[in-house]
mmCIF file of C-alpha atoms and ligand atoms in Angstrom:
data_model
loop_
_atom_site.group_PDB
_atom_site.id
_atom_site.type_symbol
_atom_site.label_atom_id
_atom_site.label_comp_id
_atom_site.label_asym_id
_atom_site.label_seq_id
_atom_site.Cartn_x
_atom_site.Cartn_y
_atom_site.Cartn_z
ATOM 1 C CA MET A 1 0.000 0.000 0.000
ATOM 2 C CA SER A 2 1.369 3.411 -0.862
ATOM 3 C CA GLY A 3 -1.213 5.961 0.047
ATOM 4 C CA LEU A 4 -0.076 9.080 1.878
ATOM 5 C CA THR A 5 -0.906 10.403 5.311
ATOM 6 C CA ILE A 6 -0.012 14.045 5.879
ATOM 7 C CA ARG A 7 -0.478 15.298 9.421
ATOM 8 C CA ASN A 8 -0.347 18.910 10.592
ATOM 9 C CA VAL A 9 2.479 19.820 8.221
ATOM 10 C CA ILE A 10 3.942 23.255 8.832
ATOM 11 C CA LYS A 11 6.673 24.978 6.833
ATOM 12 C CA ARG A 12 8.623 27.991 7.964
ATOM 13 C CA TYR A 13 11.425 29.770 6.138
ATOM 14 C CA GLY A 14 13.106 31.586 9.011
ATOM 15 C CA ASP A 15 10.356 33.671 10.591
ATOM 16 C CA VAL A 16 8.016 33.383 7.644
ATOM 17 C CA GLN A 17 5.422 30.628 7.876
ATOM 18 C CA VAL A 18 4.201 29.472 4.453
ATOM 19 C CA MET A 19 2.279 26.260 5.311
ATOM 20 C CA HIS A 20 -0.095 26.438 8.242
ATOM 21 C CA GLY A 21 -0.879 22.877 9.282
ATOM 22 C CA VAL A 22 -1.895 20.698 6.366
ATOM 23 C CA ASP A 23 -3.831 17.473 7.025
ATOM 24 C CA LEU A 24 -4.504 15.241 4.065
ATOM 25 C CA ASP A 25 -5.036 11.581 3.206
ATOM 26 C CA ILE A 26 -4.332 10.310 -0.286
ATOM 27 C CA ALA A 27 -5.466 6.773 -1.093
ATOM 28 C CA ASP A 28 -3.271 4.134 -2.715
ATOM 29 C CA GLY A 29 -3.499 4.522 -6.494
ATOM 30 C CA GLU A 30 -5.300 7.849 -6.295
ATOM 31 C CA PHE A 31 -4.630 10.737 -8.720
ATOM 32 C CA CYS A 32 -4.500 13.749 -6.414
ATOM 33 C CA VAL A 33 -4.129 17.286 -7.770
ATOM 34 C CA PHE A 34 -2.931 20.264 -5.708
ATOM 35 C CA VAL A 35 -4.370 23.398 -7.278
ATOM 36 C CA GLY A 36 -4.338 27.044 -6.313
ATOM 37 C CA PRO A 37 -2.986 30.413 -7.357
ATOM 38 C CA SER A 38 0.721 31.086 -7.686
ATOM 39 C CA GLY A 39 2.470 31.266 -4.310
ATOM 40 C CA CYS A 40 -0.177 29.303 -2.367
ATOM 41 C CA GLY A 41 2.317 26.575 -1.393
ATOM 42 C CA LYS A 42 1.697 23.792 -3.918
ATOM 43 C CA SER A 43 5.358 23.243 -4.787
ATOM 44 C CA THR A 44 6.446 23.590 -1.169
ATOM 45 C CA LEU A 45 4.021 20.874 -0.077
ATOM 46 C CA LEU A 46 5.045 18.596 -2.954
ATOM 47 C CA ARG A 47 8.751 19.142 -2.258
ATOM 48 C CA MET A 48 8.217 18.318 1.414
ATOM 49 C CA ILE A 49 6.603 15.031 0.342
ATOM 50 C CA ALA A 50 9.571 14.407 -1.982
ATOM 51 C CA GLY A 51 12.103 15.215 0.733
ATOM 52 C CA LEU A 52 13.519 18.179 -1.173
ATOM 53 C CA GLU A 53 12.346 20.619 1.526
ATOM 54 C CA GLU A 54 12.605 20.026 5.242
ATOM 55 C CA ILE A 55 9.286 19.562 7.040
ATOM 56 C CA THR A 56 9.350 22.110 9.877
ATOM 57 C CA GLU A 57 6.622 20.405 11.918
ATOM 58 C CA GLY A 58 4.212 17.542 11.378
ATOM 59 C CA SER A 59 4.642 14.241 9.557
ATOM 60 C CA VAL A 60 4.363 12.568 6.170
ATOM 61 C CA SER A 61 3.875 8.810 5.829
ATOM 62 C CA ILE A 62 3.931 6.810 2.616
ATOM 63 C CA GLY A 63 2.059 3.568 3.189
ATOM 64 C CA ALA A 64 3.003 2.518 6.712
ATOM 65 C CA ARG A 65 6.431 4.234 6.626
ATOM 66 C CA ASP A 66 6.962 7.576 8.317
ATOM 67 C CA VAL A 67 9.207 9.338 5.780
ATOM 68 C CA THR A 68 9.278 12.751 7.505
ATOM 69 C CA ARG A 69 13.053 12.695 8.073
ATOM 70 C CA MET A 70 14.072 10.312 5.271
ATOM 71 C CA ASP A 71 16.302 11.192 2.341
ATOM 72 C CA PRO A 72 14.505 11.671 -0.986
ATOM 73 C CA SER A 73 16.121 8.485 -2.352
ATOM 74 C CA GLU A 74 14.657 6.386 0.490
ATOM 75 C CA ARG A 75 11.072 7.563 0.115
ATOM 76 C CA GLY A 76 10.045 5.579 -2.968
ATOM 77 C CA VAL A 77 8.977 8.685 -4.871
ATOM 78 C CA ALA A 78 9.968 10.053 -8.279
ATOM 79 C CA MET A 79 9.433 13.640 -9.280
ATOM 80 C CA VAL A 80 8.777 15.180 -12.704
ATOM 81 C CA PHE A 81 9.490 18.893 -12.967
ATOM 82 C CA GLN A 82 8.314 21.675 -15.248
ATOM 83 C CA THR A 83 11.798 21.875 -16.765
ATOM 84 C CA TYR A 84 12.820 18.505 -18.134
ATOM 85 C CA ALA A 85 16.448 18.538 -16.903
ATOM 86 C CA LEU A 86 17.621 15.894 -19.381
ATOM 87 C CA TYR A 87 21.319 15.250 -19.991
ATOM 88 C CA PRO A 88 21.963 16.792 -23.438
ATOM 89 C CA HIS A 89 24.865 14.490 -24.346
ATOM 90 C CA MET A 90 22.920 11.298 -23.608
ATOM 91 C CA THR A 91 20.382 9.549 -25.826
ATOM 92 C CA VAL A 92 16.776 9.108 -24.750
ATOM 93 C CA LYS A 93 17.567 5.541 -23.744
ATOM 94 C CA GLU A 94 20.599 6.580 -21.681
ATOM 95 C CA ASN A 95 18.699 9.429 -20.043
ATOM 96 C CA MET A 96 15.932 7.062 -18.937
ATOM 97 C CA GLY A 97 18.312 4.402 -17.622
ATOM 98 C CA PHE A 98 20.846 6.720 -15.994
ATOM 99 C CA GLY A 99 19.390 6.668 -12.467
ATOM 100 C CA LEU A 100 19.385 2.870 -12.331
ATOM 101 C CA LYS A 101 22.885 2.709 -13.833
ATOM 102 C CA MET A 102 24.223 5.062 -11.156
ATOM 103 C CA ASN A 103 22.661 2.830 -8.511
ATOM 104 C CA GLY A 104 24.502 -0.186 -9.958
ATOM 105 C CA HIS A 105 21.567 -2.077 -11.432
ATOM 106 C CA PRO A 106 22.531 -4.739 -14.034
ATOM 107 C CA LYS A 107 22.310 -3.762 -17.698
ATOM 108 C CA SER A 108 19.716 -6.430 -18.518
ATOM 109 C CA GLU A 109 17.360 -5.082 -15.832
ATOM 110 C CA ILE A 110 17.858 -1.491 -17.007
ATOM 111 C CA ASP A 111 17.157 -2.502 -20.613
ATOM 112 C CA THR A 112 13.941 -4.271 -19.620
ATOM 113 C CA LYS A 113 12.686 -1.322 -17.557
ATOM 114 C CA VAL A 114 13.589 1.282 -20.178
ATOM 115 C CA ALA A 115 11.874 -0.827 -22.856
ATOM 116 C CA GLU A 116 8.722 -1.028 -20.731
ATOM 117 C CA ALA A 117 8.673 2.736 -20.043
ATOM 118 C CA SER A 118 9.352 3.424 -23.707
ATOM 119 C CA ARG A 119 6.427 1.224 -24.728
ATOM 120 C CA ILE A 120 4.055 2.943 -22.270
ATOM 121 C CA LEU A 121 5.133 6.412 -23.428
ATOM 122 C CA LYS A 122 5.423 5.515 -27.144
ATOM 123 C CA LEU A 123 9.075 6.543 -27.256
ATOM 124 C CA ASP A 124 10.427 3.482 -29.124
ATOM 125 C CA GLU A 125 11.368 5.324 -32.300
ATOM 126 C CA TYR A 126 13.221 8.045 -30.387
ATOM 127 C CA LEU A 127 15.413 5.937 -28.098
ATOM 128 C CA ALA A 128 18.639 6.662 -30.004
ATOM 129 C CA ARG A 129 18.039 10.427 -30.268
ATOM 130 C CA LYS A 130 19.528 13.144 -28.104
ATOM 131 C CA PRO A 131 17.165 15.614 -26.341
ATOM 132 C CA ALA A 132 18.021 18.451 -28.772
ATOM 133 C CA ALA A 133 16.353 16.454 -31.544
ATOM 134 C CA LEU A 134 13.066 16.109 -29.644
ATOM 135 C CA SER A 135 10.004 18.354 -29.363
ATOM 136 C CA GLY A 136 9.019 19.794 -25.971
ATOM 137 C CA GLY A 137 6.314 17.166 -25.534
ATOM 138 C CA GLN A 138 8.725 14.343 -26.349
ATOM 139 C CA ARG A 139 11.275 15.692 -23.873
ATOM 140 C CA GLN A 140 8.674 15.794 -21.154
ATOM 141 C CA ARG A 141 7.717 12.185 -22.013
ATOM 142 C CA VAL A 142 11.383 11.219 -21.548
ATOM 143 C CA SER A 143 11.466 12.871 -18.136
ATOM 144 C CA ILE A 144 8.286 11.000 -17.194
ATOM 145 C CA GLY A 145 9.946 7.827 -18.549
ATOM 146 C CA ARG A 146 12.901 8.438 -16.273
ATOM 147 C CA ALA A 147 10.464 8.467 -13.326
ATOM 148 C CA ILE A 148 8.670 5.290 -14.479
ATOM 149 C CA VAL A 149 11.952 3.393 -14.834
ATOM 150 C CA ARG A 150 12.669 3.950 -11.151
ATOM 151 C CA GLY A 151 9.448 2.120 -10.257
ATOM 152 C CA PRO A 152 8.343 4.549 -7.527
ATOM 153 C CA GLU A 153 5.400 3.992 -5.211
ATOM 154 C CA VAL A 154 4.383 7.618 -5.660
ATOM 155 C CA PHE A 155 4.811 9.906 -8.689
ATOM 156 C CA LEU A 156 5.097 13.618 -8.009
ATOM 157 C CA PHE A 157 4.508 16.113 -10.824
ATOM 158 C CA ASP A 158 5.172 19.846 -10.446
ATOM 159 C CA GLU A 159 3.429 21.738 -13.264
ATOM 160 C CA PRO A 160 4.891 19.315 -15.852
ATOM 161 C CA LEU A 161 2.978 20.797 -18.793
ATOM 162 C CA SER A 162 3.547 24.502 -18.181
ATOM 163 C CA ASN A 163 6.322 24.803 -20.771
ATOM 164 C CA LEU A 164 4.256 23.274 -23.568
ATOM 165 C CA ASP A 165 2.029 25.065 -26.056
ATOM 166 C CA ALA A 166 -1.739 24.845 -25.632
ATOM 167 C CA GLU A 167 -2.338 22.011 -28.096
ATOM 168 C CA LEU A 168 0.460 19.861 -26.700
ATOM 169 C CA ARG A 169 -0.737 20.454 -23.162
ATOM 170 C CA VAL A 170 -4.100 18.926 -23.984
ATOM 171 C CA GLU A 171 -2.390 15.981 -25.688
ATOM 172 C CA MET A 172 -0.008 15.383 -22.770
ATOM 173 C CA ARG A 173 -2.836 15.739 -20.277
ATOM 174 C CA VAL A 174 -4.588 12.832 -21.955
ATOM 175 C CA GLU A 175 -1.281 10.886 -21.977
ATOM 176 C CA ILE A 176 -0.802 11.395 -18.245
ATOM 177 C CA ALA A 177 -4.366 10.277 -17.536
ATOM 178 C CA ARG A 178 -3.721 7.152 -19.633
ATOM 179 C CA LEU A 179 -0.422 6.553 -17.847
ATOM 180 C CA HIS A 180 -2.155 6.648 -14.484
ATOM 181 C CA LYS A 181 -4.745 4.163 -15.698
ATOM 182 C CA GLU A 182 -2.076 1.828 -17.028
ATOM 183 C CA ILE A 183 0.351 1.788 -14.089
ATOM 184 C CA GLY A 184 -2.136 2.565 -11.328
ATOM 185 C CA ALA A 185 0.449 4.159 -8.996
ATOM 186 C CA THR A 186 -0.383 6.942 -6.571
ATOM 187 C CA MET A 187 0.166 10.282 -8.310
ATOM 188 C CA ILE A 188 0.288 13.803 -6.921
ATOM 189 C CA TYR A 189 0.113 16.525 -9.504
ATOM 190 C CA VAL A 190 0.598 20.241 -8.935
ATOM 191 C CA THR A 191 -0.960 22.809 -11.248
ATOM 192 C CA HIS A 192 -2.355 26.345 -11.148
ATOM 193 C CA ASP A 193 -4.669 25.401 -14.048
ATOM 194 C CA GLN A 194 -8.099 24.416 -12.799
ATOM 195 C CA VAL A 195 -8.956 22.754 -16.131
ATOM 196 C CA GLU A 196 -6.005 20.365 -15.673
ATOM 197 C CA ALA A 197 -7.153 19.738 -12.123
ATOM 198 C CA MET A 198 -10.736 19.028 -13.174
ATOM 199 C CA THR A 199 -9.796 16.682 -16.009
ATOM 200 C CA LEU A 200 -7.041 14.660 -14.296
ATOM 201 C CA ALA A 201 -7.972 14.359 -10.652
ATOM 202 C CA ASP A 202 -9.726 11.714 -8.629
ATOM 203 C CA LYS A 203 -9.272 14.145 -5.758
ATOM 204 C CA ILE A 204 -8.584 17.880 -5.911
ATOM 205 C CA VAL A 205 -6.959 19.747 -3.037
ATOM 206 C CA VAL A 206 -7.557 23.499 -3.328
ATOM 207 C CA LEU A 207 -4.821 25.481 -1.588
ATOM 208 C CA ARG A 208 -4.712 29.160 -0.700
ATOM 209 C CA LEU A 209 -2.081 31.012 1.323
ATOM 210 C CA GLY A 210 -0.604 27.796 2.744
ATOM 211 C CA ARG A 211 -3.913 26.292 3.829
ATOM 212 C CA ILE A 212 -6.293 23.709 2.373
ATOM 213 C CA GLU A 213 -9.553 25.395 1.413
ATOM 214 C CA GLN A 214 -11.375 22.220 0.346
ATOM 215 C CA VAL A 215 -10.728 18.634 -0.749
ATOM 216 C CA GLY A 216 -13.068 16.728 -3.056
ATOM 217 C CA ALA A 217 -13.770 15.057 -6.360
ATOM 218 C CA PRO A 218 -13.826 17.531 -9.278
ATOM 219 C CA LEU A 219 -17.606 17.681 -9.630
ATOM 220 C CA GLU A 220 -18.099 17.825 -5.860
ATOM 221 C CA LEU A 221 -16.041 21.005 -5.747
ATOM 222 C CA TYR A 222 -17.868 22.421 -8.748
ATOM 223 C CA ARG A 223 -21.341 21.602 -7.455
ATOM 224 C CA ASP A 224 -20.833 22.052 -3.757
ATOM 225 C CA PRO A 225 -18.016 24.495 -2.889
ATOM 226 C CA ASP A 226 -17.545 25.294 0.790
ATOM 227 C CA ASN A 227 -16.604 28.924 0.264
ATOM 228 C CA LYS A 228 -16.402 31.768 -2.221
ATOM 229 C CA PHE A 229 -12.741 31.134 -3.015
ATOM 230 C CA VAL A 230 -13.320 27.537 -4.154
ATOM 231 C CA ALA A 231 -16.526 28.550 -5.959
ATOM 232 C CA GLY A 232 -14.590 31.192 -7.890
ATOM 233 C CA PHE A 233 -11.525 29.062 -8.570
ATOM 234 C CA ILE A 234 -13.229 25.922 -9.904
ATOM 235 C CA GLY A 235 -15.141 26.444 -13.156
ATOM 236 C CA SER A 236 -14.311 28.380 -16.285
ATOM 237 C CA PRO A 237 -15.314 31.120 -16.896
ATOM 238 C CA ALA A 238 -15.495 31.732 -13.167
ATOM 239 C CA MET A 239 -18.679 31.991 -11.158
ATOM 240 C CA ASN A 240 -20.234 35.487 -11.109
ATOM 241 C CA PHE A 241 -20.469 37.158 -7.705
ATOM 242 C CA LEU A 242 -22.872 39.969 -6.824
ATOM 243 C CA SER A 243 -23.366 41.790 -3.535
ATOM 244 C CA GLY A 244 -26.653 41.424 -1.738
ATOM 245 C CA LYS A 245 -28.411 41.812 1.578
ATOM 246 C CA ILE A 246 -30.937 39.623 3.315
ATOM 247 C CA GLU A 247 -34.271 41.453 3.397
ATOM 248 C CA GLY A 248 -37.617 39.878 4.228
ATOM 249 C CA GLY A 249 -36.193 36.366 4.021
ATOM 250 C CA LYS A 250 -34.910 36.891 0.492
ATOM 251 C CA VAL A 251 -31.647 38.087 -0.999
ATOM 252 C CA ASN A 252 -31.981 41.593 -2.336
ATOM 253 C CA VAL A 253 -29.441 41.883 -5.144
ATOM 254 C CA PRO A 254 -29.181 45.440 -6.506
ATOM 255 C CA GLY A 255 -27.078 44.231 -9.455
ATOM 256 C CA LEU A 256 -29.985 42.029 -10.559
ATOM 257 C CA GLN A 257 -32.645 44.622 -9.640
ATOM 258 C CA THR A 258 -34.573 41.902 -7.838
ATOM 259 C CA SER A 259 -34.819 39.809 -4.696
ATOM 260 C CA VAL A 260 -33.942 36.146 -5.017
ATOM 261 C CA ALA A 261 -35.449 33.348 -2.949
ATOM 262 C CA VAL A 262 -32.364 31.164 -2.745
ATOM 263 C CA PRO A 263 -33.431 27.827 -1.214
ATOM 264 C CA VAL A 264 -30.986 27.788 1.709
ATOM 265 C CA ASN A 265 -31.142 28.127 5.455
ATOM 266 C CA MET A 266 -31.703 31.885 5.105
ATOM 267 C CA PRO A 267 -29.811 34.064 7.612
ATOM 268 C CA GLY A 268 -31.524 36.892 9.445
ATOM 269 C CA ASP A 269 -32.470 40.168 7.788
ATOM 270 C CA GLY A 270 -29.769 42.785 7.375
ATOM 271 C CA MET A 271 -26.865 40.408 6.775
ATOM 272 C CA ASP A 272 -24.511 41.211 3.903
ATOM 273 C CA VAL A 273 -24.101 38.307 1.508
ATOM 274 C CA THR A 274 -22.677 37.484 -1.884
ATOM 275 C CA ILE A 275 -24.753 35.607 -4.421
ATOM 276 C CA GLY A 276 -22.924 33.323 -6.847
ATOM 277 C CA LEU A 277 -24.208 32.408 -10.302
ATOM 278 C CA ARG A 278 -22.346 30.308 -12.832
ATOM 279 C CA PRO A 279 -22.258 31.595 -16.442
ATOM 280 C CA GLU A 280 -23.820 28.336 -17.650
ATOM 281 C CA HIS A 281 -26.809 28.740 -15.318
ATOM 282 C CA LEU A 282 -27.815 32.156 -16.636
ATOM 283 C CA THR A 283 -29.856 32.926 -19.739
ATOM 284 C CA VAL A 284 -30.197 36.261 -21.440
ATOM 285 C CA ASP A 285 -33.708 37.626 -21.890
ATOM 286 C CA PRO A 286 -33.537 39.812 -25.020
ATOM 287 C CA ASN A 287 -36.722 41.649 -23.917
ATOM 288 C CA GLY A 288 -35.363 42.594 -20.505
ATOM 289 C CA THR A 289 -33.877 45.949 -19.535
ATOM 290 C CA THR A 290 -31.701 45.343 -16.481
ATOM 291 C CA HIS A 291 -28.286 44.871 -18.093
ATOM 292 C CA THR A 292 -26.112 46.151 -20.894
ATOM 293 C CA VAL A 293 -24.034 43.823 -23.064
ATOM 294 C CA ASP A 294 -20.508 45.239 -22.952
ATOM 295 C CA MET A 295 -18.927 42.738 -25.334
ATOM 296 C CA THR A 296 -19.250 39.180 -26.567
ATOM 297 C CA GLU A 297 -16.857 36.362 -27.370
ATOM 298 C CA ALA A 298 -18.037 33.834 -29.950
ATOM 299 C CA LEU A 299 -16.122 30.561 -29.626
ATOM 300 C CA GLY A 300 -18.360 28.629 -32.015
ATOM 301 C CA GLY A 301 -20.371 26.130 -29.986
ATOM 302 C CA VAL A 302 -20.692 28.632 -27.173
ATOM 303 C CA SER A 303 -20.457 32.391 -26.782
ATOM 304 C CA TYR A 304 -19.822 34.451 -23.700
ATOM 305 C CA ALA A 305 -21.752 37.667 -23.206
ATOM 306 C CA TYR A 306 -20.135 40.165 -20.815
ATOM 307 C CA LEU A 307 -22.899 42.101 -19.111
ATOM 308 C CA ILE A 308 -22.728 45.170 -16.898
ATOM 309 C CA SER A 309 -25.314 45.833 -14.203
ATOM 310 C CA SER A 310 -26.563 49.273 -13.177
ATOM 311 C CA THR A 311 -24.370 48.762 -10.078
ATOM 312 C CA GLY A 312 -21.305 48.425 -12.305
ATOM 313 C CA GLU A 313 -20.941 44.725 -11.434
ATOM 314 C CA LYS A 314 -19.858 42.460 -14.273
ATOM 315 C CA ILE A 315 -21.649 39.251 -15.193
ATOM 316 C CA ILE A 316 -20.593 36.631 -17.756
ATOM 317 C CA VAL A 317 -23.343 34.580 -19.395
ATOM 318 C CA GLU A 318 -22.801 31.480 -21.493
ATOM 319 C CA GLU A 319 -24.939 31.368 -24.634
ATOM 320 C CA ARG A 320 -25.579 28.472 -27.001
ATOM 321 C CA GLY A 321 -27.961 28.038 -29.929
ATOM 322 C CA ASP A 322 -28.787 30.454 -32.713
ATOM 323 C CA LEU A 323 -29.867 33.563 -30.818
ATOM 324 C CA ARG A 324 -26.934 35.260 -29.144
ATOM 325 C CA SER A 325 -26.380 38.729 -27.736
ATOM 326 C CA SER A 326 -24.437 41.542 -29.373
ATOM 327 C CA ALA A 327 -22.454 44.338 -27.773
ATOM 328 C CA GLY A 328 -24.703 47.309 -26.964
ATOM 329 C CA ASP A 329 -27.871 45.219 -26.428
ATOM 330 C CA THR A 330 -30.030 45.951 -23.413
ATOM 331 C CA VAL A 331 -31.138 42.660 -21.882
ATOM 332 C CA GLY A 332 -32.513 40.923 -18.823
ATOM 333 C CA LEU A 333 -31.288 37.825 -17.005
ATOM 334 C CA ASN A 334 -33.121 34.637 -16.111
ATOM 335 C CA PHE A 335 -31.995 31.865 -13.814
ATOM 336 C CA ASP A 336 -33.284 29.169 -11.521
ATOM 337 C CA PRO A 337 -32.887 30.447 -7.918
ATOM 338 C CA ALA A 338 -32.038 26.868 -6.907
ATOM 339 C CA ARG A 339 -28.833 27.217 -8.954
ATOM 340 C CA ALA A 340 -27.716 30.299 -7.052
ATOM 341 C CA MET A 341 -25.201 29.939 -4.242
ATOM 342 C CA LEU A 342 -25.021 32.139 -1.205
ATOM 343 C CA PHE A 343 -21.920 33.211 0.732
ATOM 344 C CA ASP A 344 -21.484 35.093 3.978
ATOM 345 C CA GLY A 345 -20.371 38.597 3.004
ATOM 346 C CA GLN A 346 -17.787 38.665 5.832
ATOM 347 C CA SER A 347 -16.376 35.134 6.239
ATOM 348 C CA GLU A 348 -17.036 34.179 2.576
ATOM 349 C CA LEU A 349 -18.231 30.768 3.801
ATOM 350 C CA ARG A 350 -21.058 29.113 1.933
ATOM 351 C CA ILE A 351 -24.538 29.410 3.378
ATOM 352 C CA ARG A 352 -26.368 26.146 2.655
HETATM 353 P P1 ADP B 1 3.326 27.654 -5.578
HETATM 354 O O1 ADP B 1 4.073 26.448 -6.019
HETATM 355 O O2 ADP B 1 1.923 27.372 -5.121
HETATM 356 O O3 ADP B 1 3.332 28.760 -6.602
HETATM 357 P P2 ADP B 1 5.390 27.861 -3.560
HETATM 358 O O4 ADP B 1 5.207 26.585 -2.828
HETATM 359 O O5 ADP B 1 6.521 27.918 -4.532
HETATM 360 O O6 ADP B 1 4.032 28.269 -4.275
HETATM 361 O O7 ADP B 1 5.594 29.039 -2.513
HETATM 362 C C1 ADP B 1 4.772 29.175 -1.382
HETATM 363 C C2 ADP B 1 5.235 30.358 -0.568
HETATM 364 O O8 ADP B 1 6.507 30.082 0.006
HETATM 365 C C3 ADP B 1 5.415 31.626 -1.383
HETATM 366 O O9 ADP B 1 4.940 32.699 -0.623
HETATM 367 C C4 ADP B 1 6.909 31.715 -1.588
HETATM 368 O O10 ADP B 1 7.315 33.037 -1.715
HETATM 369 C C5 ADP B 1 7.442 31.080 -0.323
HETATM 370 N N1 ADP B 1 8.753 30.440 -0.517
HETATM 371 C C6 ADP B 1 9.033 29.419 -1.351
HETATM 372 N N2 ADP B 1 10.345 29.082 -1.280
HETATM 373 C C7 ADP B 1 10.896 29.902 -0.355
HETATM 374 C C8 ADP B 1 12.219 30.059 0.184
HETATM 375 N N3 ADP B 1 13.225 29.271 -0.201
HETATM 376 N N4 ADP B 1 12.398 31.032 1.105
HETATM 377 C C9 ADP B 1 11.379 31.819 1.513
HETATM 378 N N5 ADP B 1 10.127 31.727 1.048
HETATM 379 C C10 ADP B 1 9.873 30.786 0.122
HETATM 380 MG MG1 MG B 2 5.080 26.042 -7.803
#
């Protein structure tokens, strides 16, 4: 078994604390994604699991082994970085086998393991090439191959696709998902890209300022966020937020020029709240008069209409079908109040 148990992990650099007590369980064979904005501590947490950063307080166990103070080489992990760090003078085959060779493994064993990794990653025709003669995607496959060859219990990826162009990223994302299916090892994957998180993860861990905001399956986080931060981070385009106040048991939302009966445990009158509406849950009413269409983006199958309320608040609406808005239109907005989410205006916690 090679799941992970992370208990009250704290990281300080001198006087500056950057991780504030992280508790997390990752199951054996799970694909776990750490996601959050730049600087939230994703790499720090991953590097503490890898043994590349000292764990100031708390513990990390892999399977039944407490690895908190172990060297990286003893932990049974292999890490894939954003930069491929391949040896330029070695062939693909030599790059993949180098770690095992340094550790004195016999040539026959290295050949077998490199051949297996090469088959999984479809690198057979490139084995004799040097890195300079490979595309970015192929280089990253070699660096993943180097990790596979080591046969780790846990794979750690730190933004491995960030250096690739958009098309290749999508391709490699599918490759990594396939790889996980084929070898079934525990994988922890760091990204700031919520689309990567949504498409790859069994479990997403949303981090912010060195703390876990929420842990859940992709659609759990999308459908049932615990707070405004997670609601705004998961989903693209992001959820729309408008200010409101509880009045007469409903949410008075000036930006919508109406009161909304959100079906939640409604707080008392006078409380400041934020209402959240996803672009895909709004429809434009061409006969309405509450909003102005500032601009539109037509992507083909869908368009996004950027609306401005009389309060100056911005709202993005997803539109499909033949009738779509144009810039300058005056429109109204329709939605099912049951789709709206409510957040405490102060704590930003979800009101359910
Ligand atoms: P992410 O990978 O989510 O972008 P990091 O884990 O790299 O974020 O960084 C988390 C926080 O720790 C940031 O505020 C960063 O400035 C800080 N940090 C990272 N490395 C060091 C270091 N060696 N010394 C001091 N602060 C650091
Ligand atoms: Mg990072």
